Tab-separated table of C-alpha atoms in Angstrom:
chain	number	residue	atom	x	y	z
F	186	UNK	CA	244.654	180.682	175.280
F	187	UNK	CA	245.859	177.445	174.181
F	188	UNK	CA	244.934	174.269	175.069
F	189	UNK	CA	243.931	171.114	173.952
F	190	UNK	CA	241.203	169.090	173.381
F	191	UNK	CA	240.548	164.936	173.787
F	192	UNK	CA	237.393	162.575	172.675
F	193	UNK	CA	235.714	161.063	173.275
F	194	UNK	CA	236.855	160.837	176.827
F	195	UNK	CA	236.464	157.097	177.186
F	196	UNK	CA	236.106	154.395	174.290
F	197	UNK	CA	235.332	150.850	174.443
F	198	UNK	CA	235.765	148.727	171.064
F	199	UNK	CA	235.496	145.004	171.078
F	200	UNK	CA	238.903	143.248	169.464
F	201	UNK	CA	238.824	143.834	165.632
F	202	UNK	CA	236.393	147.222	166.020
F	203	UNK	CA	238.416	150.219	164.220
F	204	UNK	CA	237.943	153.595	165.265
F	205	UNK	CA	239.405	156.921	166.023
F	206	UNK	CA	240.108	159.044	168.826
F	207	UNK	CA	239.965	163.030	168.303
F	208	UNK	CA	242.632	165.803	169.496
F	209	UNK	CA	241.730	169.586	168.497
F	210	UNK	CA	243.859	172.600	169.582
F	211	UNK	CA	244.376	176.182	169.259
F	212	UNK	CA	247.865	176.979	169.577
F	213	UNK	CA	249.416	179.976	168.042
F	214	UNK	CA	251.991	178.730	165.727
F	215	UNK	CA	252.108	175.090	166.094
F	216	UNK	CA	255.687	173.296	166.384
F	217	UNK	CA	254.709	169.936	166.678
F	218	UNK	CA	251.659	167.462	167.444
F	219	UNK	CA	252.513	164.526	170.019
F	220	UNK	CA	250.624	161.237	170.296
F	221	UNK	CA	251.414	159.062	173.182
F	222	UNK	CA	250.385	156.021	175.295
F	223	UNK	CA	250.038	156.037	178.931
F	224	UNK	CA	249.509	152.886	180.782
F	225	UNK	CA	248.470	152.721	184.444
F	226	UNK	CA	251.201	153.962	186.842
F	227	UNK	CA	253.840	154.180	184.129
F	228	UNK	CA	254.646	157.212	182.154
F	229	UNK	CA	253.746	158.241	178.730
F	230	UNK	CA	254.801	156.347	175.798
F	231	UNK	CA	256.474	158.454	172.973
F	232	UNK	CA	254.290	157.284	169.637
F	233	UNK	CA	254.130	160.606	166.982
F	234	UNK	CA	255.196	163.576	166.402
F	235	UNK	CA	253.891	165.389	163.112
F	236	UNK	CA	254.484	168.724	162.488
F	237	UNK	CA	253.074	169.982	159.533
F	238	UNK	CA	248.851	169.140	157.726
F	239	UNK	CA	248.584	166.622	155.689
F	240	UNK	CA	250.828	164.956	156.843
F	241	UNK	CA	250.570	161.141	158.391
F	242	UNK	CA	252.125	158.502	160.280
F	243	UNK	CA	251.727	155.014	161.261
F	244	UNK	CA	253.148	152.385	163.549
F	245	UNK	CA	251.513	148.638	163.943
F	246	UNK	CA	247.400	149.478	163.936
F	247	UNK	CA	248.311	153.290	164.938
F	248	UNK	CA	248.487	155.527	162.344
F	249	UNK	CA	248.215	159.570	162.871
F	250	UNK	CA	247.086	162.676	160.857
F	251	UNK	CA	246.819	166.292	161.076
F	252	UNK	CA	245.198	169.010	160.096
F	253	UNK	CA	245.474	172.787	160.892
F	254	UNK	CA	242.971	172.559	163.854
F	255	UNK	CA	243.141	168.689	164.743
F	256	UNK	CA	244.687	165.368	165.004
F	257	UNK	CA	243.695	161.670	164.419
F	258	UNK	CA	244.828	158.797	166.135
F	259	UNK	CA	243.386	156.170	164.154
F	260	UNK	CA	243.455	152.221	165.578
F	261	UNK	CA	243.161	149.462	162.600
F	262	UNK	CA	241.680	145.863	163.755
F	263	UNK	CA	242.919	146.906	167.727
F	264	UNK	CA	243.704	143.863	170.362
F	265	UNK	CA	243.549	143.877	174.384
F	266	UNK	CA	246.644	144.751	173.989
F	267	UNK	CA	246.334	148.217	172.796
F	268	UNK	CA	244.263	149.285	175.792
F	269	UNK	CA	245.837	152.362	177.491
F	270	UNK	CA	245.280	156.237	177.556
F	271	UNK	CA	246.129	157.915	174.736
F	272	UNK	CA	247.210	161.611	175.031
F	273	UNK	CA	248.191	164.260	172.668
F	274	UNK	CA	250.137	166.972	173.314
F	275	UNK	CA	251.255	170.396	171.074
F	276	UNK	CA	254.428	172.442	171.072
F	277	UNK	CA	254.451	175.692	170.251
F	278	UNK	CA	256.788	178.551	168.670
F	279	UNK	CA	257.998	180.521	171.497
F	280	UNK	CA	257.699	178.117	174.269
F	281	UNK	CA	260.130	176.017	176.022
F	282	UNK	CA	261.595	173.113	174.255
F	283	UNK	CA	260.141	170.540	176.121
F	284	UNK	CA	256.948	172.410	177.268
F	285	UNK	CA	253.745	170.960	175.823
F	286	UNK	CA	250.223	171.158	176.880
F	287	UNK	CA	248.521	168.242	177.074
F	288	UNK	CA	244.525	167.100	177.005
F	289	UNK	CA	243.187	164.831	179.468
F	290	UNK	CA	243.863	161.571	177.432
F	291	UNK	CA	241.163	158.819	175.755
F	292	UNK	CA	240.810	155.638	177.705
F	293	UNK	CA	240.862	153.047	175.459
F	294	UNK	CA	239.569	149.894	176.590
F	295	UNK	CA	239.322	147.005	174.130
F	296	UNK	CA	237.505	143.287	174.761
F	297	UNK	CA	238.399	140.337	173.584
N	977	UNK	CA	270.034	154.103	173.673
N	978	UNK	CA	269.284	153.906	177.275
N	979	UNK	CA	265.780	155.674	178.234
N	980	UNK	CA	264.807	158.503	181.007
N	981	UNK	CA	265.250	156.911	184.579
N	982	UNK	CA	263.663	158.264	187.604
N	983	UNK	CA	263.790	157.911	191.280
N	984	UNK	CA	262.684	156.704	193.846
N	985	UNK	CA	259.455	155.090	191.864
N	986	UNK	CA	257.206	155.241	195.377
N	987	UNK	CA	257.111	158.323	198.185
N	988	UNK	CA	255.346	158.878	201.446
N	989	UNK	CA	255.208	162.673	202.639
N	990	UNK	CA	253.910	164.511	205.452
N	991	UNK	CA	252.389	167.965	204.805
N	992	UNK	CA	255.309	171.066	205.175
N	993	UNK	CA	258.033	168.344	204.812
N	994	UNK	CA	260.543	168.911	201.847
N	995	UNK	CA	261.341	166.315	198.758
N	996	UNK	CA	264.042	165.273	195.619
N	997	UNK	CA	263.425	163.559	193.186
N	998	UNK	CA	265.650	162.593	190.451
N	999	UNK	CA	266.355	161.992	187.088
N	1000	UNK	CA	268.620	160.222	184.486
N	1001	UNK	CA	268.036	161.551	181.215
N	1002	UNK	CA	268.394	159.662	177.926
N	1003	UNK	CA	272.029	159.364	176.779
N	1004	UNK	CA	272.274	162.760	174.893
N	1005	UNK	CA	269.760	164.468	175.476
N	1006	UNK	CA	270.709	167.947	176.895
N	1007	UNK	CA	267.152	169.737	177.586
N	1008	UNK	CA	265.446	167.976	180.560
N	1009	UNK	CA	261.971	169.225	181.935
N	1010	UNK	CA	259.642	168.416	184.660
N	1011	UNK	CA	255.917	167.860	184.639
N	1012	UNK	CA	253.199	166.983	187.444
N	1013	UNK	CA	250.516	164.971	186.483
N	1014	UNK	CA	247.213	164.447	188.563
N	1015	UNK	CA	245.117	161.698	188.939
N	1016	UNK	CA	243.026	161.677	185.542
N	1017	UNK	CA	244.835	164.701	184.033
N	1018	UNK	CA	247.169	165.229	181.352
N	1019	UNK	CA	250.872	165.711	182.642
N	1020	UNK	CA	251.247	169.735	183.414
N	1021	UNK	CA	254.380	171.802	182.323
N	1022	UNK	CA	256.376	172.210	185.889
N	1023	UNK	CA	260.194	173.750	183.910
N	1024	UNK	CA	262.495	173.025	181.624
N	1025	UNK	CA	266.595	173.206	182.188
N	1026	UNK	CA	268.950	173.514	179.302
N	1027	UNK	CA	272.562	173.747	179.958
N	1028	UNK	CA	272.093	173.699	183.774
N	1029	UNK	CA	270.148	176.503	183.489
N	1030	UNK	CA	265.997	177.070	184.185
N	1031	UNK	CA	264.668	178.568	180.621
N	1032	UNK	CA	261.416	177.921	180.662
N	1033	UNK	CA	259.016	178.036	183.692
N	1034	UNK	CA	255.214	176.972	184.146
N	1035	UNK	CA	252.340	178.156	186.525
N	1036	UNK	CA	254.012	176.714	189.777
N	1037	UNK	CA	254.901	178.305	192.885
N	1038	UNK	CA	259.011	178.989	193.550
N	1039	UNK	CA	258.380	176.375	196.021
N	1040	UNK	CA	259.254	173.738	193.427
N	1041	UNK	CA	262.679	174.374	192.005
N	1042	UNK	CA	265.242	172.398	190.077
N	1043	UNK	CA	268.828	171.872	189.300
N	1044	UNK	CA	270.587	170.211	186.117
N	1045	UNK	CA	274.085	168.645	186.687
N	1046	UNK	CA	276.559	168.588	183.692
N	1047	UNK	CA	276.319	164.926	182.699
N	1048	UNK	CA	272.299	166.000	182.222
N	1049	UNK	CA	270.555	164.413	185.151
N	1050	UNK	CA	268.593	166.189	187.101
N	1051	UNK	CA	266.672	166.909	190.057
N	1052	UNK	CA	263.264	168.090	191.594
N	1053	UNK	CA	262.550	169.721	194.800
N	1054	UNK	CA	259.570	170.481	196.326
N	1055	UNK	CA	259.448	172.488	199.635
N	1056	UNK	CA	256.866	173.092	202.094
N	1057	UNK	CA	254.617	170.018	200.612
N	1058	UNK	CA	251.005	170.465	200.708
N	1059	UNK	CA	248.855	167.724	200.165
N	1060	UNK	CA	247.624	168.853	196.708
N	1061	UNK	CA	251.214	167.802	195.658
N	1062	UNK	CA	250.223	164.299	195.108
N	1063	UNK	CA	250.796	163.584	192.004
N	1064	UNK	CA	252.761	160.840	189.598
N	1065	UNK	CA	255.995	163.520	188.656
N	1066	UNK	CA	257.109	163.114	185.462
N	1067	UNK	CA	260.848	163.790	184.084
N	1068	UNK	CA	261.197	164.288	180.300
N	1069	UNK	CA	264.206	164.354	178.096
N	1070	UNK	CA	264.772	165.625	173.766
N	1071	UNK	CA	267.547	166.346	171.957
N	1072	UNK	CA	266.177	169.561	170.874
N	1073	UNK	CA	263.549	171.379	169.636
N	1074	UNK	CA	262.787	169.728	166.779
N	1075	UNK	CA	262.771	166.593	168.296
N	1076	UNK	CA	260.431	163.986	170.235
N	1077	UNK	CA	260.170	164.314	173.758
N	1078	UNK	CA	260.915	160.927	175.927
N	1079	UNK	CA	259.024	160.648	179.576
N	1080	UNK	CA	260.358	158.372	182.091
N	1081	UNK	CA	257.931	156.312	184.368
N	1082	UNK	CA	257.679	158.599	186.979
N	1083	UNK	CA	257.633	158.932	190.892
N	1084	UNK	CA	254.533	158.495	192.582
N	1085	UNK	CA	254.580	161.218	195.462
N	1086	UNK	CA	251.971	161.002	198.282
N	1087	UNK	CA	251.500	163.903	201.000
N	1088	UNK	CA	249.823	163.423	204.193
């Protein structure tokens, strides 16, 4: 079945603290890996999409990778500012164009 | 580029009543798909239209159906609410397959 997989499910860094938040899935033929950011009552925030391993991308402090069985959404020197739910979501080879399955989602939470 | 709009942002239900919600997608974009998203969950794959046409379909009941109109907005309905319906719903919007997929903020439905 496929599905995906978020952690930790809640993350608290203090301003300046870098770390990184997990996604693993199993997905039979993978057609695309999507990072975004969710903020309370709004609705997700397109960041990434990466498609292939090895392969990387970065925006501000973001900055995502992939492998054949996960993602990494790593966050450089983070600020309040950047405190949200992250979610990733995968696309897969015979599905819909716009159907992906999405994990739960990392709360973020980051003190000044 | 103007983004996804949805309305209304805010809805009050009562149980068995019937609702539409709508959607503006972004200037383009001619796949256009729907998503539910509980409190604390990841947004959940409701359909996808293409061409004013339903091609792709999640686990939901025919109770929720959909219809694209030819300058690509779109619209939910639900029918018979129930009160697990409450939700944030979520319209989404790509240029195509290959492609990120853009969210708009949402419309927060409540059934009583």
């Amino acid at each position: 079945e496929d599905q995906v997989t978020q952690s930790p499910e809640a993350l608290r860094l203090q301003e300046g603290e870098s770390s990184s938040l997990n996604c693993s899935y199993t997905v039979s033929g993978l057609r695309g890996l999507f990072w975004y950011r969710q903020d309370p009552g709004k609705g997700p925030e397109f960041l990434f999409t990466l498609y292939s391993a090895g392969e990387e991308k970065e925006k501000e402090r973001l900055k995502a990778t992939l492998t054949k069985k996960e993602s990494f959404l790593h966050i450089t020197a983070p600020k309040p500012e950047d405190s949200a739910t992250y979610l990733c979501a995968v696309r897969f080879y015979g599905g819909a164009t716009n159907k992906l399955i999405f994990g739960t989602g990392t709360l973020l939470a980051v003190q000044p | 580029e103007t983004g996804v709009t949805q309305s209304p942002t805010h809805l009050i239900k009562t149980r068995g009543q019937q609702v539409t919600l709508r959607c503006s997608s972004q200037s383009g974009h001619n796949t256009v798909s729907w998503y539910q998203q509980a409190l604390g969950q990841g947004p959940q794959f409701i359909f996808q239209y293409y061409r004013e046409e339903e091609n792709g379909r999640g686990n939901f009941p025919p109770r929720f159906s959909g219809l694209q109109f030819p300058n690509y907005s779109s619209e939910l309905n639900v029918n018979a609410l129930e009160l697990d319906d409450s939700a944030l719903y979520l319209c989404a919007s790509s240029l195509d397959r290959d492609r990120g997929v853009h969210f708009g903020n949402g419309t927060r439905l409540t059934v009583t």
